[in-house]
Short mmCIF file of N, CA and C in Angstrom, two decimals:
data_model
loop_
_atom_site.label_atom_id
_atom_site.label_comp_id
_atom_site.label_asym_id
_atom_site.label_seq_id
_atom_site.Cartn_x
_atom_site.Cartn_y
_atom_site.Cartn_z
N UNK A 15 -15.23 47.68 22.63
CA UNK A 15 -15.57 46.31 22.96
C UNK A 15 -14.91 45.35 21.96
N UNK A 16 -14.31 44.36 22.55
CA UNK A 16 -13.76 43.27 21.99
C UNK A 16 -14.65 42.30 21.04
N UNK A 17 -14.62 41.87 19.78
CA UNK A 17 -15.68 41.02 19.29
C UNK A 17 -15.16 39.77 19.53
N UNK A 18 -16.35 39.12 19.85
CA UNK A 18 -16.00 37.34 19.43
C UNK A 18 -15.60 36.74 18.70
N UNK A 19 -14.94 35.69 19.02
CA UNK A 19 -14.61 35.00 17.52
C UNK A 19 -14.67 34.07 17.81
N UNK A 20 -14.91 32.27 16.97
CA UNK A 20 -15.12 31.41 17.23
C UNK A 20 -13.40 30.44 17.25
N UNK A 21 -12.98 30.79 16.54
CA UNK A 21 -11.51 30.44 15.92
C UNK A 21 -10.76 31.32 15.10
N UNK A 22 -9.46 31.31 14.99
CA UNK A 22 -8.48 32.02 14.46
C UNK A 22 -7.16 31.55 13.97
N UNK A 23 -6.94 31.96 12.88
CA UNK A 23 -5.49 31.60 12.45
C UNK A 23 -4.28 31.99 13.09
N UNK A 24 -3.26 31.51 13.09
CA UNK A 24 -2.57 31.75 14.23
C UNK A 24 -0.84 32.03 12.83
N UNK A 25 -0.56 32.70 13.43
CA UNK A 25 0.48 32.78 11.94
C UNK A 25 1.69 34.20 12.91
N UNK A 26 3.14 33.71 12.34
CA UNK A 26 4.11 34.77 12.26
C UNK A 26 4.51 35.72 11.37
N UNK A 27 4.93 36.80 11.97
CA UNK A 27 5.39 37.54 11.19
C UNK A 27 6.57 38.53 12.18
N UNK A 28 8.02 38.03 11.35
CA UNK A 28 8.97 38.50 12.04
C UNK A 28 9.22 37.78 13.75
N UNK A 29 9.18 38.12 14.27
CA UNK A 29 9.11 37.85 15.70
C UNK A 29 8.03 37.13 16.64
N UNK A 30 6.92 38.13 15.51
CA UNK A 30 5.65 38.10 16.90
C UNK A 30 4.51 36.87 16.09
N UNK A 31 3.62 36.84 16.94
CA UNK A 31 2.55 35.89 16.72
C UNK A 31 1.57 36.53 16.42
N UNK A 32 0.62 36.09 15.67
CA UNK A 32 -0.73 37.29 15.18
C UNK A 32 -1.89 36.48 15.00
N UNK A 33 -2.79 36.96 14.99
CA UNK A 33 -4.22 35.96 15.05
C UNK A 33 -5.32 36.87 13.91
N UNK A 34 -6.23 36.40 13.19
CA UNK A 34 -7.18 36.95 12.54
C UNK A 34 -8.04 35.77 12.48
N UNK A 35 -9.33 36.44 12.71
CA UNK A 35 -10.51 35.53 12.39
C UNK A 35 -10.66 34.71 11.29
N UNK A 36 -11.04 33.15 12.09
CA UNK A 36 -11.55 32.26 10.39
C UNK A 36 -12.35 33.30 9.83
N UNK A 37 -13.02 33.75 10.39
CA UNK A 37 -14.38 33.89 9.31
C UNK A 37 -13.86 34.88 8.50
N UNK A 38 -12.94 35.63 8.47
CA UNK A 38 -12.43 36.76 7.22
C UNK A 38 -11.50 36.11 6.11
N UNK A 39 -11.36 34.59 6.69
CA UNK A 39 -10.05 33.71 5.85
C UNK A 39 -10.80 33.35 4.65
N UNK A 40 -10.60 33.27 3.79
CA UNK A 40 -10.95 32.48 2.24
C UNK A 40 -9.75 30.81 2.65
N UNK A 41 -8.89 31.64 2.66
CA UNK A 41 -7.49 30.36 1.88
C UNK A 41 -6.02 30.82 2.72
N UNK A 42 -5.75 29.30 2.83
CA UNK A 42 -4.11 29.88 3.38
C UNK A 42 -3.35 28.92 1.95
N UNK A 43 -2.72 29.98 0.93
CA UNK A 43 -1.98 29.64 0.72
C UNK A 43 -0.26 29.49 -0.10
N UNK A 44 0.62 28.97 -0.81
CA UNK A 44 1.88 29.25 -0.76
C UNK A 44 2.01 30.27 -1.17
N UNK A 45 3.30 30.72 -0.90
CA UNK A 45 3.60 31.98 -1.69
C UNK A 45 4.12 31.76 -2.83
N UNK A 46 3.60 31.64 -3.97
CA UNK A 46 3.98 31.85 -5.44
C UNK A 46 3.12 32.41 -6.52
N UNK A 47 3.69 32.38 -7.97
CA UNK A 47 2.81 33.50 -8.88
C UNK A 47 2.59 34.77 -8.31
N UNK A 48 3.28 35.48 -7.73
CA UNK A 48 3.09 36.68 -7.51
C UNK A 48 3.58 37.67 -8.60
N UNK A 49 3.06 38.37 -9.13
CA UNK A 49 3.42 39.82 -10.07
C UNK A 49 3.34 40.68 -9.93
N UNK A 50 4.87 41.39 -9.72
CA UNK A 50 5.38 42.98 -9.60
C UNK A 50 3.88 43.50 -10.31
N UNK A 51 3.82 44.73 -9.49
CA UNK A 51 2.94 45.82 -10.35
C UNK A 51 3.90 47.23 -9.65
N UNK A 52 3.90 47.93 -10.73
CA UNK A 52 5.28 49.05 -10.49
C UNK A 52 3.51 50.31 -10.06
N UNK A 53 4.62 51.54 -9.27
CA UNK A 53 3.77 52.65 -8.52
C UNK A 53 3.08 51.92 -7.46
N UNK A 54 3.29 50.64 -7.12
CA UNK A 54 2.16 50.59 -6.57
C UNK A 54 2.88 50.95 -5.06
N UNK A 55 1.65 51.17 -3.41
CA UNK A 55 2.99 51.23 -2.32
C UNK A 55 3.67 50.27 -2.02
N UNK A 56 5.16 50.42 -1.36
CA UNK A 56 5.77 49.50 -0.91
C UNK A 56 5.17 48.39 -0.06
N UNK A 57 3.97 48.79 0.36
CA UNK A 57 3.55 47.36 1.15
C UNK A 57 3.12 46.18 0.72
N UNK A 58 2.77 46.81 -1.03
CA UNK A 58 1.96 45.78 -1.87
C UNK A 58 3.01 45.20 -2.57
N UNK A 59 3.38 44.02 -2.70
CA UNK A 59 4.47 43.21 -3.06
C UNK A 59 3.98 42.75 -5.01
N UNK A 60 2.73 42.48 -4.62
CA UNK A 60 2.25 42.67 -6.27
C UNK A 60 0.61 41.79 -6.40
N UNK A 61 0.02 41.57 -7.20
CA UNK A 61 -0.69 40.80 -7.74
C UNK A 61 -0.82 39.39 -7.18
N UNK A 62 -1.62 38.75 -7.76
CA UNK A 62 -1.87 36.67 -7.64
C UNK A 62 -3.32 36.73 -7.67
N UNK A 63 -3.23 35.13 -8.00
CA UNK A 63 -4.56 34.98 -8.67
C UNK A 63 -4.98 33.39 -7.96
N UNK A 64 -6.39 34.03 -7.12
CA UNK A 64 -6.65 32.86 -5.98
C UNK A 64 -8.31 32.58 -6.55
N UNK A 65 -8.33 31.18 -7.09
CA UNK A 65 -9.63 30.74 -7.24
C UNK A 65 -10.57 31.76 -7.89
N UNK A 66 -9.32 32.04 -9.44
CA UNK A 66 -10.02 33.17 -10.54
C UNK A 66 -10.58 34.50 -10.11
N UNK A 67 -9.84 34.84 -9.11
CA UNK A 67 -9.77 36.49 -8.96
C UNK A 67 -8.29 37.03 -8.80
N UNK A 68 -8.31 38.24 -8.90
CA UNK A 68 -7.27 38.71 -8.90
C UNK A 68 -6.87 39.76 -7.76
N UNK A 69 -6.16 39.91 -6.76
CA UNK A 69 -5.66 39.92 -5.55
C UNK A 69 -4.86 40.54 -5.03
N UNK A 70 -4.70 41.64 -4.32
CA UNK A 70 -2.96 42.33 -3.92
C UNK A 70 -2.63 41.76 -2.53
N UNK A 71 -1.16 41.27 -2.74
CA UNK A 71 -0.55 40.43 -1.87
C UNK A 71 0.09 42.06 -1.25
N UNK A 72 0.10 42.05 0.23
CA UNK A 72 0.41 42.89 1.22
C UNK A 72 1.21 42.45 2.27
N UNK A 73 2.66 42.73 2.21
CA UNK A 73 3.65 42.29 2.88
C UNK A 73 3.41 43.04 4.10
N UNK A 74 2.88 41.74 5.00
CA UNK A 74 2.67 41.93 6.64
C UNK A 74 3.79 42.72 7.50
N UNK A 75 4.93 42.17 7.08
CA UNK A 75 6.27 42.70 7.73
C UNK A 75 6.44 43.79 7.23
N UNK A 76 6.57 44.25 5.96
CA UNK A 76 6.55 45.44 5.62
C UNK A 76 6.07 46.62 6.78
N UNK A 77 4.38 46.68 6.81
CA UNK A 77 3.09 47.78 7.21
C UNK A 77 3.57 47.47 8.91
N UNK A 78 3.96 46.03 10.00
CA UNK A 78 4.13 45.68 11.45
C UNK A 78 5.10 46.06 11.56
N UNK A 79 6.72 46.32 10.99
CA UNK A 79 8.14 46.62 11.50
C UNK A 79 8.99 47.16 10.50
N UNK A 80 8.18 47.76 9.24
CA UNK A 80 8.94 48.62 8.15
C UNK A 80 10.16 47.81 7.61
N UNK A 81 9.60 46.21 7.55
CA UNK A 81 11.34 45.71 6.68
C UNK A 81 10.22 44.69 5.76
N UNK A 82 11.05 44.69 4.61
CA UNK A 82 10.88 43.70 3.17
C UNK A 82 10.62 42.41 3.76
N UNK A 83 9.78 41.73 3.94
CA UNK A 83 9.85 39.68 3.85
C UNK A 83 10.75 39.47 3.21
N UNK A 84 11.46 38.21 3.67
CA UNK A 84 12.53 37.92 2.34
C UNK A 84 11.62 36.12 1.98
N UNK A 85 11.94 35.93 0.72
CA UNK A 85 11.08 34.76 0.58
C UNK A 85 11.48 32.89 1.10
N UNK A 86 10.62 32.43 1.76
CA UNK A 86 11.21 31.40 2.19
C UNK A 86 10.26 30.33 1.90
N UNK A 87 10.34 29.04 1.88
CA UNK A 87 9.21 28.40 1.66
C UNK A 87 8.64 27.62 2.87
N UNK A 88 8.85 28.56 4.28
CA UNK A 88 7.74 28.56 4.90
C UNK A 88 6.29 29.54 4.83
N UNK A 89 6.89 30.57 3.67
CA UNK A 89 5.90 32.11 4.22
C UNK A 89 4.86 31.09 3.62
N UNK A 90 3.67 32.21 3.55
CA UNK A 90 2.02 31.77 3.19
C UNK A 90 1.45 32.95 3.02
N UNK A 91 0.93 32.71 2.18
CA UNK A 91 -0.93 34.06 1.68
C UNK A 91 -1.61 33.54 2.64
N UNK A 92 -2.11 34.37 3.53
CA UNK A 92 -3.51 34.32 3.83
C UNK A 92 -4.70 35.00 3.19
N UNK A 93 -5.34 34.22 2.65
CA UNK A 93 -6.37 35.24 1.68
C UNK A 93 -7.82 35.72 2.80
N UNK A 94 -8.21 36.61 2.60
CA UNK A 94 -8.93 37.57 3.41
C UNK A 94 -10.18 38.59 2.60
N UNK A 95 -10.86 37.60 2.71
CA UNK A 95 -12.29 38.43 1.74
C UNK A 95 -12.84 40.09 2.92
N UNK A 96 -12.86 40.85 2.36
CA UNK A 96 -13.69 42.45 2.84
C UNK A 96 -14.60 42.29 1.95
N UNK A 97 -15.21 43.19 2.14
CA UNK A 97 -16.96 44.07 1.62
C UNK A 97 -15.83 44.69 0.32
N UNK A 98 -14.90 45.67 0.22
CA UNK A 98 -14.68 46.01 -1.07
C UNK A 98 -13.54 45.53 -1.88
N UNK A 99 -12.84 44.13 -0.52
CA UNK A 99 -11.04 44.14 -1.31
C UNK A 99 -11.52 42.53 -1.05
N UNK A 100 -10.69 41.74 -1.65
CA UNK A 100 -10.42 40.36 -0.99
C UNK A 100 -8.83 40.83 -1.38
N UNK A 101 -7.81 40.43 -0.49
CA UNK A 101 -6.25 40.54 -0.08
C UNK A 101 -5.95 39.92 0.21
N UNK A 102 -4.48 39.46 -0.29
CA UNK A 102 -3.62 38.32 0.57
C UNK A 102 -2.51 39.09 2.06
N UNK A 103 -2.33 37.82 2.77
CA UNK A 103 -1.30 39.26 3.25
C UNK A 103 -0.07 38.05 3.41
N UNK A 104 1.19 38.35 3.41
CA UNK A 104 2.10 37.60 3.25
C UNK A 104 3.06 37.53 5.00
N UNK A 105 2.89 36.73 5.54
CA UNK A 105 2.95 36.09 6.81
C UNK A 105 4.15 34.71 6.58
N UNK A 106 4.71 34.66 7.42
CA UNK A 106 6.30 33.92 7.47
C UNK A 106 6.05 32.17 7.59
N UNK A 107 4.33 32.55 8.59
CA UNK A 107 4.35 30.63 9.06
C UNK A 107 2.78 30.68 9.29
N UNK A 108 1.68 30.23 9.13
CA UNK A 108 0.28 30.05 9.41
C UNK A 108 0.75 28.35 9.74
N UNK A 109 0.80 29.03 11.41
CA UNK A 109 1.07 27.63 12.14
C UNK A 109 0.00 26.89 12.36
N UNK A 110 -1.09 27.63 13.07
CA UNK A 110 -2.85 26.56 13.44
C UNK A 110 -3.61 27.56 13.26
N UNK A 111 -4.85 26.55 13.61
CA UNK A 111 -5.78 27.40 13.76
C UNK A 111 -6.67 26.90 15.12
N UNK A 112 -6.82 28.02 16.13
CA UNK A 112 -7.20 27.48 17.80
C UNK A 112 -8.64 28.33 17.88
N UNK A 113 -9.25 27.26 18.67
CA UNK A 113 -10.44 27.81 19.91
C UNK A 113 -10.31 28.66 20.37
N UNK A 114 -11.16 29.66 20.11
CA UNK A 114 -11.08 30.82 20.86
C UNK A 114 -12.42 31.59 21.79
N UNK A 115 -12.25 31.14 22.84
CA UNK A 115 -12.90 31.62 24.51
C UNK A 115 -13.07 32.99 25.18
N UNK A 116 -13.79 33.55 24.90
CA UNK A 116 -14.11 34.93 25.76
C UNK A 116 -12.84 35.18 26.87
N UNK A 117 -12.37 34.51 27.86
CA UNK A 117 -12.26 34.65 28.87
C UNK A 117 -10.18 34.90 27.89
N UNK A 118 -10.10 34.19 27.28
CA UNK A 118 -8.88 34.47 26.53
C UNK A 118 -8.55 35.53 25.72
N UNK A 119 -9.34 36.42 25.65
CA UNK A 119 -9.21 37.86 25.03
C UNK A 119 -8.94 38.95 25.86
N UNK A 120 -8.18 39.67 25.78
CA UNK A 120 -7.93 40.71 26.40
C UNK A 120 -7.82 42.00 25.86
N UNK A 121 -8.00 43.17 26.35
CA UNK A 121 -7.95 44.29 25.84
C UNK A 121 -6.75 44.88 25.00
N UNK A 122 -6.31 44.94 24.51
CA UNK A 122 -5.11 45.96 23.56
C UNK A 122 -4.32 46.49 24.34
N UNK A 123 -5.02 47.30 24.53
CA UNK A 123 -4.88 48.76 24.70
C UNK A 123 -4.05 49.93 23.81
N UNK A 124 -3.21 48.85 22.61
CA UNK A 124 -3.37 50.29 21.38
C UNK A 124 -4.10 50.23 20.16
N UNK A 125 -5.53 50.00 20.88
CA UNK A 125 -6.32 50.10 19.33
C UNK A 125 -6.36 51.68 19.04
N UNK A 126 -5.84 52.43 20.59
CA UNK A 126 -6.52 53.95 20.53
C UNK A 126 -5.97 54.82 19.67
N UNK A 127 -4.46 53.89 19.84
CA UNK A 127 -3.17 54.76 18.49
C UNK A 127 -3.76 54.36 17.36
N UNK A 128 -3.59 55.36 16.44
CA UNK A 128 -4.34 55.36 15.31
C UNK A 128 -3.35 54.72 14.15
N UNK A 129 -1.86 54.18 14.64
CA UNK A 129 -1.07 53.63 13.44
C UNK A 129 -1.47 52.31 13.62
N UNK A 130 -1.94 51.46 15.00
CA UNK A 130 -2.02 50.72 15.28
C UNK A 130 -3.61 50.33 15.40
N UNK A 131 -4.48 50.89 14.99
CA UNK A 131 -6.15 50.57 15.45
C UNK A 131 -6.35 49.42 15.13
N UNK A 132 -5.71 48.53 14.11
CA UNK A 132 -5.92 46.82 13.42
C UNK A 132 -5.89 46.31 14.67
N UNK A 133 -5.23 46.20 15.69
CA UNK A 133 -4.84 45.45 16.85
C UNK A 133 -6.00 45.70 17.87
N UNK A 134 -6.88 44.81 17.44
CA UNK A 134 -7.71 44.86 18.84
C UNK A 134 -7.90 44.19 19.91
N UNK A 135 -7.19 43.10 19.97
CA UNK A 135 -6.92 42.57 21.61
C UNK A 135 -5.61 42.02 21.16
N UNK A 136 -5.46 40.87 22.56
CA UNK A 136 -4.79 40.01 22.72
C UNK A 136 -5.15 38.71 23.39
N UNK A 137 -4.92 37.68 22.51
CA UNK A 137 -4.73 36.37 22.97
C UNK A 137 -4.58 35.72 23.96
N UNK A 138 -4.68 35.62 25.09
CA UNK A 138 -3.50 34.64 26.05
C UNK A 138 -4.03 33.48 26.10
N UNK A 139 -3.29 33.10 25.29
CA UNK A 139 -3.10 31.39 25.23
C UNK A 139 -1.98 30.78 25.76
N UNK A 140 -2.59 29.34 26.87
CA UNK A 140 -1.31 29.06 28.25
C UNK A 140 -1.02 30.20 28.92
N UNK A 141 0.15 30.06 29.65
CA UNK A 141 0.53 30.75 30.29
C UNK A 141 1.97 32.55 30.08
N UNK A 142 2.31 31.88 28.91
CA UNK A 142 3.08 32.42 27.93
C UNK A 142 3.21 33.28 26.60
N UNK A 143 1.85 32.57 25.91
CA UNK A 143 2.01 33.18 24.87
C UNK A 143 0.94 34.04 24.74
N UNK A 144 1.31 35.21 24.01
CA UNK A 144 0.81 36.17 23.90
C UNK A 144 0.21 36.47 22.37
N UNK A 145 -0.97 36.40 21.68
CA UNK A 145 -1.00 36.48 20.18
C UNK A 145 -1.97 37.89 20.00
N UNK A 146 -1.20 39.05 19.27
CA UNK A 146 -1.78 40.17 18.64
C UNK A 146 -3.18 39.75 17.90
N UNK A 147 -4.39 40.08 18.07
CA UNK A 147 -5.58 40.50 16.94
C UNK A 147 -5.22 40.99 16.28
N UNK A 148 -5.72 40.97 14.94
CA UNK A 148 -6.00 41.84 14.22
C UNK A 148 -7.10 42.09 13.30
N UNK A 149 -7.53 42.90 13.06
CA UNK A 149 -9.02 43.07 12.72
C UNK A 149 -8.60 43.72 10.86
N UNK A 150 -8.73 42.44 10.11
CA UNK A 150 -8.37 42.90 8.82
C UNK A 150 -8.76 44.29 8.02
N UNK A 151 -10.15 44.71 8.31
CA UNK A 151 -10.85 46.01 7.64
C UNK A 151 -10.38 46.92 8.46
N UNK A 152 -9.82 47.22 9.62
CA UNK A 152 -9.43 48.18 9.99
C UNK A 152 -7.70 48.09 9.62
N UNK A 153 -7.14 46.96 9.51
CA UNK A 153 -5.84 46.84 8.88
C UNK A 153 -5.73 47.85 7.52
N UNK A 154 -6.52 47.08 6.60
CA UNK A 154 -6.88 47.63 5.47
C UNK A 154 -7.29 49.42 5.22
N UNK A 155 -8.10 49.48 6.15
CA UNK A 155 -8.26 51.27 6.28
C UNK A 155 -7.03 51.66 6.22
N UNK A 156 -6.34 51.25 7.38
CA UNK A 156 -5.48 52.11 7.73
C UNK A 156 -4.37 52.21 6.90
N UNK A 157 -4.35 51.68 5.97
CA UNK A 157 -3.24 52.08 4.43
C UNK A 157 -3.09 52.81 3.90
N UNK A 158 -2.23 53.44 3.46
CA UNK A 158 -2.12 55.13 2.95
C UNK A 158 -2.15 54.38 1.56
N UNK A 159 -2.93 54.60 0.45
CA UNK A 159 -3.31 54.86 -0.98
C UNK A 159 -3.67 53.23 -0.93
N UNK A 160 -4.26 52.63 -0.25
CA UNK A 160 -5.33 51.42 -0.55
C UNK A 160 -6.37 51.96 -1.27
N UNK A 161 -7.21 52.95 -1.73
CA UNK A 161 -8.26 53.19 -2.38
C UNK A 161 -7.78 53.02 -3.59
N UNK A 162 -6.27 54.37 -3.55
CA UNK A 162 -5.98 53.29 -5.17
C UNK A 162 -5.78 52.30 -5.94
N UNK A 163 -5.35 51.14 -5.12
CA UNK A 163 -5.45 49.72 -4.76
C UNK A 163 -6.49 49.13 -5.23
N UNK A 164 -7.91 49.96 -4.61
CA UNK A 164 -8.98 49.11 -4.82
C UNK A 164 -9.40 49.62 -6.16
N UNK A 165 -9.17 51.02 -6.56
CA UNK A 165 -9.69 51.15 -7.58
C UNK A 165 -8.76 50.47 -8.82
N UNK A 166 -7.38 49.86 -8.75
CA UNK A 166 -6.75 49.52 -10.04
C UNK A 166 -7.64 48.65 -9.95
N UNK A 167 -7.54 47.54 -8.07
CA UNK A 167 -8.12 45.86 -8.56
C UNK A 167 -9.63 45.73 -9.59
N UNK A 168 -10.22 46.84 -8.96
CA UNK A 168 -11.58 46.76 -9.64
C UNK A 168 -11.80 46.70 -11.14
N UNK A 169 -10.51 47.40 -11.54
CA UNK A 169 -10.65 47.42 -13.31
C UNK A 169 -9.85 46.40 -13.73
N UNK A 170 -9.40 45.24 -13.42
CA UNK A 170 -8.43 44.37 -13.70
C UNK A 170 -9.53 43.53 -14.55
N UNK A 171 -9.56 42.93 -15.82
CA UNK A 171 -10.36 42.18 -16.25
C UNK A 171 -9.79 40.40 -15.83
N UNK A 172 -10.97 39.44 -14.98
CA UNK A 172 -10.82 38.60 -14.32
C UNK A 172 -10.48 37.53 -15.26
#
């Protein structure tokens, strides 16, 4: 079953259009102060520090189509509070943020693939556009060595 949502950020990455719930958003914002942290995985671009915490920025394009972001000063952090992580994830354009209507959600249908379970519906907004869900904590699961992630962030003194 599809959950509700009241509104959603609406943001690119690469090609496609993607949506995540306000209510998981903290902050949209620029991409700067970011710091390399070496071992860590390639998806994690590094560190930043949002309203005195400390944060792993997660290159969206990276984990959706296996290529590097290159930096532009349209990209954006979206910051994204969980139960054990708050994360940025690094997104090309956080264009709006829209109304979102039951009747405008639609089923997936690859939440069932397990590389893809973050994606739980789709959008149709107008007649045209099409915007991916994504359901951040199941994004987040699905990371190969995010625990270690959570366990560096946890010892980071704030």
């Amino acid at each position: 079953m599809i959950e509700a949502i009241d509104k959603a950020v609406i943001f690119q990455v690469a090609g496609g259009e993607y949506a995540i719930s306000i209510q998981d958003v903290i902050s949209i914002e620029k991409e700067e102060n970011i710091t390399s942290v070496a071992q860590l995985p390639s998806y994690v671009i590094g560190i930043t520090k949002v309203r005195d915490e400390l944060i792993p920025v997660i290159d969206l394009e990276n984990i959706l189509y296996n290529k590097t972001s290159t930096s532009s000063e349209h990209n954006r952090l979206i910051v994204i509070r969980q139960e054990e992580l708050s994360f940025a994830v690094l997104v090309h354009a956080a264009k709006e943020i829209i109304d979102v209507k039951a009747e405008m959600i639609k089923q997936a249908g690859l939440s069932v693939y397990q590389k893809t379970s973050y994606f739980t519906g789709v959008l149709n907004v107008e007649d045209d556009r099409l915007i991916m869900m994504i359901d951040p904590k199941k994004l987040l699961d699905s990371l190969a060595g995010i625990n270690d992630i959570k366990d560096y962030m946890n010892k980071q003194p704030v």
